[in-house]
mmCIF file of C-alpha atoms in Angstrom:
data_model
loop_
_atom_site.group_PDB
_atom_site.id
_atom_site.type_symbol
_atom_site.label_atom_id
_atom_site.label_comp_id
_atom_site.label_asym_id
_atom_site.label_seq_id
_atom_site.Cartn_x
_atom_site.Cartn_y
_atom_site.Cartn_z
ATOM 1 C CA MET A 1 -19.995 -15.875 -1.475
ATOM 2 C CA SER A 2 -19.066 -12.986 -3.876
ATOM 3 C CA SER A 3 -19.278 -9.766 -2.297
ATOM 4 C CA ARG A 4 -21.597 -8.666 -5.450
ATOM 5 C CA LEU A 5 -25.143 -8.866 -5.876
ATOM 6 C CA PRO A 6 -26.531 -10.498 -8.878
ATOM 7 C CA ALA A 7 -27.031 -8.647 -12.002
ATOM 8 C CA THR A 8 -30.739 -8.602 -11.344
ATOM 9 C CA ALA A 9 -30.001 -7.333 -7.580
ATOM 10 C CA ARG A 10 -27.867 -3.981 -8.249
ATOM 11 C CA PRO A 11 -28.786 -0.548 -8.454
ATOM 12 C CA THR A 12 -29.613 1.123 -11.886
ATOM 13 C CA GLY A 13 -30.968 4.380 -12.856
ATOM 14 C CA ALA A 14 -33.210 5.796 -10.214
ATOM 15 C CA ALA A 15 -34.480 2.604 -8.163
ATOM 16 C CA ARG A 16 -30.544 2.524 -7.378
ATOM 17 C CA LEU A 17 -29.991 1.448 -3.733
ATOM 18 C CA SER A 18 -29.191 3.948 -0.967
ATOM 19 C CA ALA A 19 -26.687 3.320 1.358
ATOM 20 C CA LEU A 20 -29.042 2.119 4.029
ATOM 21 C CA ALA A 21 -30.911 -0.499 1.141
ATOM 22 C CA ALA A 22 -27.436 -1.515 0.589
ATOM 23 C CA GLY A 23 -26.589 -2.476 3.806
ATOM 24 C CA ALA A 24 -29.610 -4.330 5.030
ATOM 25 C CA LEU A 25 -29.429 -6.481 1.894
ATOM 26 C CA LEU A 26 -26.109 -7.253 2.178
ATOM 27 C CA ALA A 27 -26.438 -8.280 5.583
ATOM 28 C CA VAL A 28 -29.845 -10.513 4.420
ATOM 29 C CA CYS A 29 -27.670 -12.063 1.974
ATOM 30 C CA GLY A 30 -25.382 -12.925 4.871
ATOM 31 C CA LEU A 31 -22.450 -10.513 3.953
ATOM 32 C CA ALA A 32 -21.922 -8.558 7.432
ATOM 33 C CA ALA A 33 -19.272 -10.158 9.106
ATOM 34 C CA PRO A 34 -16.891 -12.018 8.188
ATOM 35 C CA ALA A 35 -16.557 -15.849 7.602
ATOM 36 C CA SER A 36 -14.470 -18.007 10.044
ATOM 37 C CA ALA A 37 -13.600 -21.032 9.347
ATOM 38 C CA ASP A 38 -11.653 -23.974 11.464
ATOM 39 C CA PRO A 39 -8.579 -24.918 9.693
ATOM 40 C CA ALA A 40 -7.442 -27.695 8.332
ATOM 41 C CA PRO A 41 -4.917 -30.118 10.070
ATOM 42 C CA THR A 42 -1.380 -29.539 9.708
ATOM 43 C CA THR A 43 1.797 -31.525 11.269
ATOM 44 C CA GLY A 44 5.107 -30.477 11.049
ATOM 45 C CA THR A 45 6.591 -27.220 11.992
ATOM 46 C CA PRO A 46 4.148 -24.079 10.624
ATOM 47 C CA ALA A 47 5.710 -22.257 8.108
ATOM 48 C CA ALA A 48 6.281 -18.570 8.899
ATOM 49 C CA ALA A 49 4.101 -16.205 8.547
ATOM 50 C CA VAL A 50 4.418 -13.706 5.371
ATOM 51 C CA ASN A 51 2.598 -10.898 3.964
ATOM 52 C CA LEU A 52 1.877 -12.131 0.380
ATOM 53 C CA ALA A 53 0.311 -8.890 -1.156
ATOM 54 C CA THR A 54 2.102 -7.707 -3.474
ATOM 55 C CA ASN A 55 2.320 -3.763 -3.574
ATOM 56 C CA PRO A 56 0.324 -4.162 -0.364
ATOM 57 C CA GLY A 57 1.237 0.173 0.518
ATOM 58 C CA PHE A 58 1.145 1.301 -3.373
ATOM 59 C CA GLU A 59 4.663 2.672 -2.630
ATOM 60 C CA ILE A 60 6.106 0.689 -5.954
ATOM 61 C CA PRO A 61 5.864 3.493 -9.066
ATOM 62 C CA ALA A 62 4.279 1.917 -12.668
ATOM 63 C CA SER A 63 7.238 1.349 -14.586
ATOM 64 C CA ALA A 64 7.583 2.984 -17.568
ATOM 65 C CA LEU A 65 7.227 -0.623 -19.754
ATOM 66 C CA ALA A 66 3.798 -1.454 -17.688
ATOM 67 C CA ASP A 67 0.465 -0.897 -18.325
ATOM 68 C CA TRP A 68 -0.203 2.224 -19.446
ATOM 69 C CA GLY A 69 -2.286 4.030 -15.735
ATOM 70 C CA SER A 70 -1.160 0.687 -14.126
ATOM 71 C CA VAL A 71 -1.605 0.567 -10.491
ATOM 72 C CA PRO A 72 1.588 -2.077 -9.694
ATOM 73 C CA GLY A 73 0.233 -5.456 -8.475
ATOM 74 C CA TRP A 74 -3.305 -4.402 -9.047
ATOM 75 C CA ARG A 75 -5.692 -5.294 -11.518
ATOM 76 C CA CYS A 76 -8.525 -2.459 -11.050
ATOM 77 C CA THR A 77 -12.011 -2.485 -13.292
ATOM 78 C CA GLY A 78 -12.040 1.224 -14.123
ATOM 79 C CA GLY A 79 -8.540 1.725 -15.102
ATOM 80 C CA PRO A 80 -6.152 4.878 -14.030
ATOM 81 C CA ALA A 81 -9.634 7.242 -15.103
ATOM 82 C CA GLU A 82 -11.161 5.324 -11.534
ATOM 83 C CA ALA A 83 -7.688 4.362 -9.087
ATOM 84 C CA ALA A 84 -4.430 5.324 -8.782
ATOM 85 C CA ALA A 85 -1.527 6.020 -6.517
ATOM 86 C CA THR A 86 -2.110 9.005 -4.203
ATOM 87 C CA THR A 87 0.242 11.422 -1.245
ATOM 88 C CA THR A 88 -2.481 12.794 0.073
ATOM 89 C CA ALA A 89 -2.957 11.800 3.634
ATOM 90 C CA PRO A 90 -1.675 7.861 3.287
ATOM 91 C CA HIS A 91 -2.542 5.846 6.317
ATOM 92 C CA SER A 92 1.416 4.974 6.155
ATOM 93 C CA GLY A 93 4.472 5.654 4.615
ATOM 94 C CA GLY A 94 4.470 7.690 1.265
ATOM 95 C CA SER A 95 1.281 6.198 -0.428
ATOM 96 C CA ALA A 96 -1.869 5.234 -0.600
ATOM 97 C CA LEU A 97 -4.779 3.680 -3.436
ATOM 98 C CA ALA A 98 -7.281 6.489 -3.982
ATOM 99 C CA VAL A 99 -10.256 5.254 -5.730
ATOM 100 C CA THR A 100 -13.152 7.381 -7.574
ATOM 101 C CA PRO A 101 -16.291 5.071 -9.202
ATOM 102 C CA ALA A 102 -16.562 6.569 -12.536
ATOM 103 C CA ASN A 103 -20.306 6.490 -12.950
ATOM 104 C CA ASP A 104 -23.207 4.873 -10.706
ATOM 105 C CA ASP A 105 -22.599 1.138 -12.092
ATOM 106 C CA SER A 106 -18.724 0.941 -10.852
ATOM 107 C CA ASN A 107 -17.860 -0.150 -7.612
ATOM 108 C CA GLY A 108 -14.518 0.523 -8.028
ATOM 109 C CA GLU A 109 -12.937 -2.401 -7.428
ATOM 110 C CA CYS A 110 -8.980 -3.245 -7.198
ATOM 111 C CA ALA A 111 -7.458 -7.022 -7.102
ATOM 112 C CA GLN A 112 -4.989 -9.412 -7.436
ATOM 113 C CA THR A 113 -3.485 -12.805 -7.901
ATOM 114 C CA VAL A 114 -2.219 -13.945 -4.532
ATOM 115 C CA SER A 115 -0.526 -17.834 -4.463
ATOM 116 C CA VAL A 116 -1.123 -19.400 -1.351
ATOM 117 C CA ARG A 117 -0.374 -23.202 -0.335
ATOM 118 C CA PRO A 118 -3.869 -24.945 -0.207
ATOM 119 C CA ASN A 119 -5.559 -26.366 2.822
ATOM 120 C CA THR A 120 -4.303 -23.675 4.650
ATOM 121 C CA THR A 121 -5.491 -20.370 6.995
ATOM 122 C CA TYR A 122 -4.583 -16.793 5.576
ATOM 123 C CA THR A 123 -5.537 -13.785 7.194
ATOM 124 C CA ALA A 124 -6.527 -10.705 5.226
ATOM 125 C CA SER A 125 -6.591 -7.325 6.601
ATOM 126 C CA ALA A 126 -6.521 -3.657 5.015
ATOM 127 C CA TRP A 127 -6.856 -0.185 6.128
ATOM 128 C CA VAL A 128 -9.254 1.607 4.558
ATOM 129 C CA ARG A 129 -11.009 5.231 4.474
ATOM 130 C CA GLY A 130 -14.834 6.095 3.127
ATOM 131 C CA ASN A 131 -18.145 4.393 3.306
ATOM 132 C CA TYR A 132 -19.513 0.754 2.062
ATOM 133 C CA VAL A 133 -15.730 -0.118 1.370
ATOM 134 C CA TYR A 134 -15.728 -3.844 1.199
ATOM 135 C CA LEU A 135 -12.515 -6.360 1.294
ATOM 136 C CA GLY A 136 -12.410 -10.332 0.233
ATOM 137 C CA ALA A 137 -10.700 -13.692 -0.942
ATOM 138 C CA THR A 138 -12.581 -15.399 -4.097
ATOM 139 C CA GLY A 139 -10.866 -18.536 -5.553
ATOM 140 C CA THR A 140 -10.366 -20.014 -1.798
ATOM 141 C CA GLY A 141 -12.279 -23.340 -2.638
ATOM 142 C CA ARG A 142 -14.651 -22.325 0.238
ATOM 143 C CA ASP A 143 -17.244 -19.769 1.070
ATOM 144 C CA VAL A 144 -15.235 -16.283 2.191
ATOM 145 C CA ALA A 145 -17.364 -13.374 3.648
ATOM 146 C CA PRO A 146 -15.930 -9.650 3.258
ATOM 147 C CA ALA A 147 -15.265 -7.508 5.593
ATOM 148 C CA TRP A 148 -16.444 -4.355 5.676
ATOM 149 C CA THR A 149 -17.833 -1.245 6.875
ATOM 150 C CA GLN A 150 -20.729 1.325 6.575
ATOM 151 C CA SER A 151 -18.321 4.162 7.146
ATOM 152 C CA THR A 152 -15.245 4.683 9.074
ATOM 153 C CA ASN A 153 -16.401 8.128 9.645
ATOM 154 C CA GLY A 154 -13.743 10.570 7.582
ATOM 155 C CA GLY A 155 -11.070 8.245 9.110
ATOM 156 C CA TRP A 156 -8.522 5.151 8.849
ATOM 157 C CA GLN A 157 -10.276 1.764 10.096
ATOM 158 C CA GLN A 158 -8.629 -2.153 9.449
ATOM 159 C CA LEU A 159 -10.778 -4.420 7.721
ATOM 160 C CA THR A 160 -9.878 -8.167 8.333
ATOM 161 C CA THR A 161 -11.095 -11.464 7.038
ATOM 162 C CA ARG A 162 -10.170 -15.106 7.835
ATOM 163 C CA PHE A 163 -10.126 -18.176 5.299
ATOM 164 C CA THR A 164 -8.524 -21.593 4.788
ATOM 165 C CA THR A 165 -7.857 -22.713 1.343
ATOM 166 C CA GLY A 166 -9.078 -25.520 0.384
ATOM 167 C CA PRO A 167 -7.367 -29.039 -1.219
ATOM 168 C CA THR A 168 -6.804 -27.922 -4.578
ATOM 169 C CA ALA A 169 -6.182 -24.510 -3.779
ATOM 170 C CA ARG A 170 -3.195 -22.284 -5.444
ATOM 171 C CA THR A 171 -4.468 -19.113 -5.686
ATOM 172 C CA VAL A 172 -7.041 -16.772 -4.393
ATOM 173 C CA ARG A 173 -8.167 -13.390 -6.037
ATOM 174 C CA LEU A 174 -8.144 -10.640 -3.149
ATOM 175 C CA TYR A 175 -10.206 -7.744 -3.697
ATOM 176 C CA VAL A 176 -10.878 -4.285 -2.431
ATOM 177 C CA HIS A 177 -14.147 -2.757 -3.559
ATOM 178 C CA GLY A 178 -16.427 0.313 -2.590
ATOM 179 C CA TRP A 179 -20.285 0.331 -3.091
ATOM 180 C CA TYR A 180 -22.205 2.059 -5.776
ATOM 181 C CA GLN A 181 -23.312 5.654 -5.522
ATOM 182 C CA GLN A 182 -21.370 5.534 -1.987
ATOM 183 C CA GLY A 183 -18.059 8.213 -3.967
ATOM 184 C CA PRO A 184 -14.657 7.823 -3.557
ATOM 185 C CA PHE A 185 -12.513 5.338 -0.980
ATOM 186 C CA ALA A 186 -8.952 4.732 -0.550
ATOM 187 C CA VAL A 187 -6.780 1.975 0.989
ATOM 188 C CA ASP A 188 -3.210 0.783 2.368
ATOM 189 C CA ASP A 189 -1.346 -1.312 3.654
ATOM 190 C CA VAL A 190 -2.764 -4.711 2.469
ATOM 191 C CA ARG A 191 -2.160 -7.640 3.856
ATOM 192 C CA VAL A 192 -2.451 -11.556 3.624
ATOM 193 C CA ASP A 193 -0.574 -13.133 6.330
ATOM 194 C CA GLY A 194 0.096 -16.806 5.968
ATOM 195 C CA PRO A 195 2.816 -19.374 4.908
ATOM 196 C CA ALA A 196 4.111 -18.284 1.424
ATOM 197 C CA PRO A 197 4.742 -21.126 -1.153
ATOM 198 C CA ALA A 198 7.658 -23.046 -1.118
ATOM 199 C CA PRO A 199 10.861 -21.342 -3.725
ATOM 200 C CA ALA A 200 10.546 -22.058 -7.384
ATOM 201 C CA THR A 201 13.218 -24.138 -8.062
ATOM 202 C CA ALA A 202 16.416 -22.676 -10.310
ATOM 203 C CA ALA A 203 17.723 -24.206 -13.714
ATOM 204 C CA PRO A 204 19.840 -23.599 -16.709
ATOM 205 C CA SER A 205 18.402 -26.850 -18.382
ATOM 206 C CA VAL A 206 15.751 -29.947 -18.210
ATOM 207 C CA PRO A 207 16.438 -32.872 -16.109
ATOM 208 C CA THR A 208 15.308 -35.363 -18.369
ATOM 209 C CA SER A 209 16.798 -38.215 -20.343
ATOM 210 C CA ASP A 210 14.776 -37.973 -23.779
ATOM 211 C CA LYS A 211 16.885 -37.006 -26.705
ATOM 212 C CA VAL A 212 14.987 -33.431 -26.913
ATOM 213 C CA VAL A 213 16.309 -29.979 -26.297
ATOM 214 C CA PHE A 214 14.263 -26.679 -25.695
ATOM 215 C CA PHE A 215 14.354 -23.350 -28.393
ATOM 216 C CA THR A 216 13.896 -20.111 -25.710
ATOM 217 C CA VAL A 217 12.944 -16.884 -27.689
ATOM 218 C CA ASP A 218 13.120 -13.460 -25.359
ATOM 219 C CA ASP A 219 12.067 -10.442 -25.009
ATOM 220 C CA GLY A 220 10.022 -9.540 -28.504
ATOM 221 C CA TRP A 221 11.338 -6.177 -30.055
ATOM 222 C CA GLN A 222 12.215 -7.368 -33.744
ATOM 223 C CA ARG A 223 9.351 -9.465 -35.070
ATOM 224 C CA THR A 224 10.568 -10.692 -38.013
ATOM 225 C CA PRO A 225 8.068 -12.992 -41.429
ATOM 226 C CA GLU A 226 11.453 -14.766 -41.649
ATOM 227 C CA ALA A 227 11.351 -16.337 -38.244
ATOM 228 C CA GLU A 228 7.539 -16.567 -38.178
ATOM 229 C CA LYS A 229 8.554 -18.850 -41.668
ATOM 230 C CA PHE A 230 11.246 -20.424 -40.560
ATOM 231 C CA ILE A 231 8.587 -22.068 -37.171
ATOM 232 C CA ALA A 232 6.127 -23.041 -39.524
ATOM 233 C CA ASP A 233 7.856 -24.874 -42.118
ATOM 234 C CA HIS A 234 9.655 -26.667 -39.200
ATOM 235 C CA GLN A 235 7.178 -26.946 -37.148
ATOM 236 C CA LEU A 236 9.257 -25.607 -34.028
ATOM 237 C CA PRO A 237 7.567 -25.809 -30.749
ATOM 238 C CA ILE A 238 8.844 -22.063 -28.977
ATOM 239 C CA THR A 239 8.996 -21.160 -25.403
ATOM 240 C CA ALA A 240 8.681 -17.936 -25.981
ATOM 241 C CA PHE A 241 9.541 -15.386 -22.679
ATOM 242 C CA PRO A 242 8.056 -11.536 -24.581
ATOM 243 C CA LEU A 243 7.827 -8.477 -22.273
ATOM 244 C CA PRO A 244 4.389 -7.398 -21.791
ATOM 245 C CA MET A 245 4.626 -4.158 -24.337
ATOM 246 C CA PRO A 246 6.065 -5.925 -27.474
ATOM 247 C CA ALA A 247 3.518 -9.010 -26.547
ATOM 248 C CA ALA A 248 0.657 -6.422 -26.626
ATOM 249 C CA THR A 249 1.126 -4.373 -28.996
ATOM 250 C CA ASP A 250 1.747 -7.079 -31.385
ATOM 251 C CA PRO A 251 -0.481 -10.422 -29.454
ATOM 252 C CA ASP A 252 -1.130 -11.902 -32.912
ATOM 253 C CA PHE A 253 2.762 -12.849 -33.937
ATOM 254 C CA PHE A 254 3.329 -14.374 -30.285
ATOM 255 C CA ARG A 255 0.007 -16.909 -31.105
ATOM 256 C CA ARG A 256 1.294 -17.685 -34.762
ATOM 257 C CA VAL A 257 4.614 -18.471 -33.227
ATOM 258 C CA THR A 258 3.245 -20.349 -30.691
ATOM 259 C CA ALA A 259 0.841 -22.205 -32.309
ATOM 260 C CA VAL A 260 3.193 -25.516 -33.103
ATOM 261 C CA PRO A 261 2.012 -27.732 -30.518
ATOM 262 C CA GLY A 262 4.135 -28.246 -27.108
ATOM 263 C CA SER A 263 4.761 -24.276 -27.559
ATOM 264 C CA SER A 264 3.939 -21.681 -25.024
ATOM 265 C CA ILE A 265 4.431 -18.025 -23.536
ATOM 266 C CA GLN A 266 6.053 -17.709 -20.348
ATOM 267 C CA ASP A 267 7.010 -15.029 -18.061
ATOM 268 C CA HIS A 268 10.356 -12.259 -18.598
ATOM 269 C CA SER A 269 9.106 -9.085 -15.945
ATOM 270 C CA VAL A 270 7.479 -6.052 -17.169
ATOM 271 C CA SER A 271 10.851 -3.958 -17.752
ATOM 272 C CA HIS A 272 13.515 -6.292 -17.511
ATOM 273 C CA PRO A 273 15.493 -5.207 -15.260
ATOM 274 C CA ASP A 274 18.397 -6.619 -13.446
ATOM 275 C CA LEU A 275 16.339 -8.358 -10.696
ATOM 276 C CA THR A 276 19.601 -8.758 -8.185
ATOM 277 C CA THR A 277 19.197 -4.734 -7.592
ATOM 278 C CA LEU A 278 15.763 -4.954 -6.525
ATOM 279 C CA SER A 279 13.995 -5.444 -3.088
ATOM 280 C CA PRO A 280 12.193 -8.618 -2.730
ATOM 281 C CA ALA A 281 8.875 -6.681 -3.203
ATOM 282 C CA GLU A 282 9.794 -4.663 -6.513
ATOM 283 C CA GLN A 283 10.858 -8.324 -7.430
ATOM 284 C CA GLN A 284 7.519 -9.315 -6.932
ATOM 285 C CA VAL A 285 5.505 -6.223 -8.901
ATOM 286 C CA GLU A 286 7.755 -7.080 -11.699
ATOM 287 C CA ILE A 287 7.709 -10.708 -12.388
ATOM 288 C CA CYS A 288 3.766 -10.884 -11.410
ATOM 289 C CA ASP A 289 2.621 -7.484 -13.105
ATOM 290 C CA ALA A 290 3.527 -9.650 -16.121
ATOM 291 C CA ARG A 291 2.044 -13.022 -14.912
ATOM 292 C CA ASP A 292 -1.446 -10.938 -15.574
ATOM 293 C CA SER A 293 -0.395 -8.912 -18.530
ATOM 294 C CA LEU A 294 0.534 -12.170 -20.514
ATOM 295 C CA THR A 295 -2.501 -13.964 -19.158
ATOM 296 C CA ARG A 296 -5.161 -11.300 -19.731
ATOM 297 C CA THR A 297 -3.972 -11.196 -23.088
ATOM 298 C CA PHE A 298 -2.752 -14.673 -24.050
ATOM 299 C CA GLY A 299 -5.679 -16.635 -21.653
ATOM 300 C CA THR A 300 -3.199 -18.955 -20.376
ATOM 301 C CA THR A 301 -1.262 -17.946 -16.970
ATOM 302 C CA PRO A 302 3.060 -18.344 -17.332
ATOM 303 C CA THR A 303 4.216 -20.961 -14.882
ATOM 304 C CA VAL A 304 7.779 -20.044 -15.993
ATOM 305 C CA PHE A 305 9.895 -16.779 -15.386
ATOM 306 C CA ARG A 306 13.452 -16.055 -16.994
ATOM 307 C CA PRO A 307 15.000 -13.659 -14.991
ATOM 308 C CA PRO A 308 16.797 -10.609 -17.201
ATOM 309 C CA TYR A 309 20.681 -11.291 -17.768
ATOM 310 C CA PHE A 310 20.032 -14.271 -15.690
ATOM 311 C CA THR A 311 20.635 -12.820 -12.619
ATOM 312 C CA TRP A 312 19.107 -14.112 -9.444
ATOM 313 C CA ASN A 313 19.097 -14.163 -5.805
ATOM 314 C CA ALA A 314 16.833 -16.424 -3.500
ATOM 315 C CA ASP A 315 14.712 -13.140 -3.000
ATOM 316 C CA THR A 316 13.665 -13.949 -6.810
ATOM 317 C CA LEU A 317 12.559 -17.696 -6.323
ATOM 318 C CA GLN A 318 10.413 -16.631 -3.603
ATOM 319 C CA ALA A 319 9.288 -13.420 -5.286
ATOM 320 C CA ALA A 320 8.633 -16.154 -8.419
ATOM 321 C CA ALA A 321 6.899 -18.640 -6.209
ATOM 322 C CA ASN A 322 4.507 -15.454 -4.781
ATOM 323 C CA CYS A 323 3.720 -15.171 -8.480
ATOM 324 C CA GLY A 324 2.815 -18.894 -9.375
ATOM 325 C CA MET A 325 6.103 -19.772 -10.529
ATOM 326 C CA ARG A 326 7.876 -23.222 -10.482
ATOM 327 C CA THR A 327 11.150 -22.863 -12.362
ATOM 328 C CA VAL A 328 13.339 -19.780 -13.064
ATOM 329 C CA LEU A 329 15.163 -20.979 -16.144
ATOM 330 C CA THR A 330 18.296 -19.647 -17.455
ATOM 331 C CA ALA A 331 19.661 -22.182 -19.946
ATOM 332 C CA ASP A 332 23.357 -23.717 -21.054
ATOM 333 C CA ALA A 333 23.547 -22.829 -25.042
ATOM 334 C CA ASP A 334 23.210 -19.246 -26.340
ATOM 335 C CA PHE A 335 22.343 -18.829 -29.859
ATOM 336 C CA SER A 336 21.434 -15.520 -30.321
ATOM 337 C CA TRP A 337 22.882 -12.578 -32.928
ATOM 338 C CA GLY A 338 24.902 -15.419 -34.574
ATOM 339 C CA ALA A 339 26.781 -16.912 -31.736
ATOM 340 C CA SER A 340 26.785 -20.270 -31.094
ATOM 341 C CA ASN A 341 27.695 -21.010 -27.782
ATOM 342 C CA ILE A 342 27.152 -24.223 -25.049
ATOM 343 C CA TRP A 343 27.862 -23.431 -21.876
ATOM 344 C CA HIS A 344 29.462 -27.362 -21.201
ATOM 345 C CA GLU A 345 31.777 -29.588 -22.996
ATOM 346 C CA GLY A 346 31.190 -31.171 -26.026
ATOM 347 C CA THR A 347 27.580 -30.642 -28.411
ATOM 348 C CA LEU A 348 24.335 -30.110 -27.167
ATOM 349 C CA SER A 349 23.181 -32.862 -24.500
ATOM 350 C CA PRO A 350 19.028 -33.559 -23.494
ATOM 351 C CA GLY A 351 17.324 -31.427 -22.079
ATOM 352 C CA ASP A 352 19.474 -28.026 -22.137
ATOM 353 C CA VAL A 353 17.841 -24.948 -22.935
ATOM 354 C CA VAL A 354 18.879 -22.519 -25.845
ATOM 355 C CA LEU A 355 18.471 -19.050 -25.350
ATOM 356 C CA MET A 356 17.502 -16.694 -28.176
ATOM 357 C CA HIS A 357 16.265 -13.425 -28.918
ATOM 358 C CA TRP A 358 13.438 -12.083 -30.822
ATOM 359 C CA THR A 359 15.617 -10.123 -33.554
ATOM 360 C CA ASP A 360 16.043 -8.968 -37.396
ATOM 361 C CA THR A 361 18.807 -12.233 -36.767
ATOM 362 C CA LEU A 362 16.758 -15.233 -35.011
ATOM 363 C CA ALA A 363 16.005 -17.012 -38.640
ATOM 364 C CA THR A 364 18.915 -17.837 -39.196
ATOM 365 C CA ASP A 365 19.496 -18.364 -35.281
ATOM 366 C CA LEU A 366 16.842 -20.914 -35.598
ATOM 367 C CA GLN A 367 18.116 -22.860 -38.407
ATOM 368 C CA ARG A 368 21.879 -22.713 -36.509
ATOM 369 C CA ALA A 369 20.732 -24.203 -33.460
ATOM 370 C CA LEU A 370 18.549 -26.609 -35.376
ATOM 371 C CA ALA A 371 21.388 -28.276 -37.165
ATOM 372 C CA ALA A 372 23.415 -28.061 -34.063
ATOM 373 C CA ALA A 373 20.210 -30.515 -32.740
ATOM 374 C CA ASP A 374 20.131 -32.513 -35.424
ATOM 375 C CA ALA A 375 24.055 -32.909 -35.033
ATOM 376 C CA ALA A 376 23.426 -33.930 -31.648
ATOM 377 C CA GLY A 377 20.365 -36.289 -32.423
ATOM 378 C CA LEU A 378 17.668 -34.125 -30.467
ATOM 379 C CA LYS A 379 14.597 -32.795 -30.983
ATOM 380 C CA PRO A 380 13.152 -29.604 -30.237
ATOM 381 C CA ALA A 381 10.020 -30.267 -27.766
ATOM 382 C CA GLY A 382 7.836 -28.261 -25.744
ATOM 383 C CA LEU A 383 9.282 -26.709 -22.260
ATOM 384 C CA ALA A 384 6.182 -26.317 -20.679
ATOM 385 C CA SER A 385 5.212 -30.141 -20.702
ATOM 386 C CA TYR A 386 8.288 -31.036 -19.472
ATOM 387 C CA LEU A 387 8.346 -28.786 -16.440
ATOM 388 C CA GLY A 388 4.926 -29.886 -15.294
#
C-alpha cells in the first residue's frame, strides 16, 4: 500500500488536513505501523546482509556533470528548491538531507531505486528529524506499510520497516517524505539491509557463434549530421553509451541515432571517472545516477554498463549489479578517431564489440568498421537482445 493518499483525499486550500487529522486518517487507512511479512523459504547458506542504499549518509557531493542541484543517489520531487545536503547537525558523519517543502501541496518526497533479489527479506531504516516523516518502499510485489513518526521532538529518531520481495521483484522504490503543512524535515543514515544482487558479469565481447558484430559509441559530446545520416542510410543498430549531460542536452539526436531496431542506450557513468580510484559507494552513485538520468530522458532503463577508460575492479561489478546492470562491457576492437585496432589475432570475429566515440570522425569511423565487418562476413547486430 502506498503512503500517499488518493488525490481526492489530499489537503487543498483551507481544507488541508491538520497534523492531528492527517495522523488519524493514516491510522484509518492502515498505515500506522510497519507491515510484517514472513520471508519466503530459502535453501543453502543465506547471503550476507549489506546496505544497498545509494549515498545513504548524503556524504557524496554532486558531480559537476550530474543533474543540476541533484542530491547524488536520490530523486527529490521538489528538486533543489526543496532538498539539499546540509552540514548542520547531521545524525552522523558530515552531512544529512534537509528538505523544506516549497508549498502546501508538497510533502517533500525523495526516493531512489534499489536493486534486490526476489523472494528475499530486507529491512529499511533511516534516522529522521521533524514532524510526520515517513519511510517506505513500493514495487516490492507485496503491500508494505511505511514506518512513520508523528514527531521526533526536535531530535533524531530511527524509522524501520521490513519487507519481503515478490517472486519477480528485481528493484524496489525506497522513499522518504514529510507531510503537507508540517514544515521541514531531515534524513540521515538510510539503510536497506539484505542480500545484494549477484555481481555483474565483465565481458569484452558477446558469447555467440552468430555471424554478428556489435557497434558501440561512447560519450556524446560531438554529434554530427554525417554520423546520423550514415547510421540511418545503412540501418545500423547502434548501442550508445552517452553521458547523461550531453544526452539530456540533445535527447532527440540520441533518439534518432538509436531508432534502428536493436539499438539501445546504455550506462556510461555520470562524470566519466576512472572508477578504480573511487570507493564502492562513489562508484554506485556514478552508475546509478547515470541509469536514473537516462531512464528519465529516454524511458528505458539501461542494463549494460561501459566503464570509462575500460577500468574496473570487483567493486565495480558489485556496484553495477546494485544499480541493475547485468554486464560490465568493454570491447575487443577500437575504431575511434581513425583507428582500426583489433585486440586479438586476425579479423573481426563473431561476437566482437567495437568501440567508437561520438566525435567529428564518427561517420568515417563507422564506414571503416562496417567495411571490416563485411570483410569478415559479419553483420552489425543489436547488443541488448544478445545480452538479455
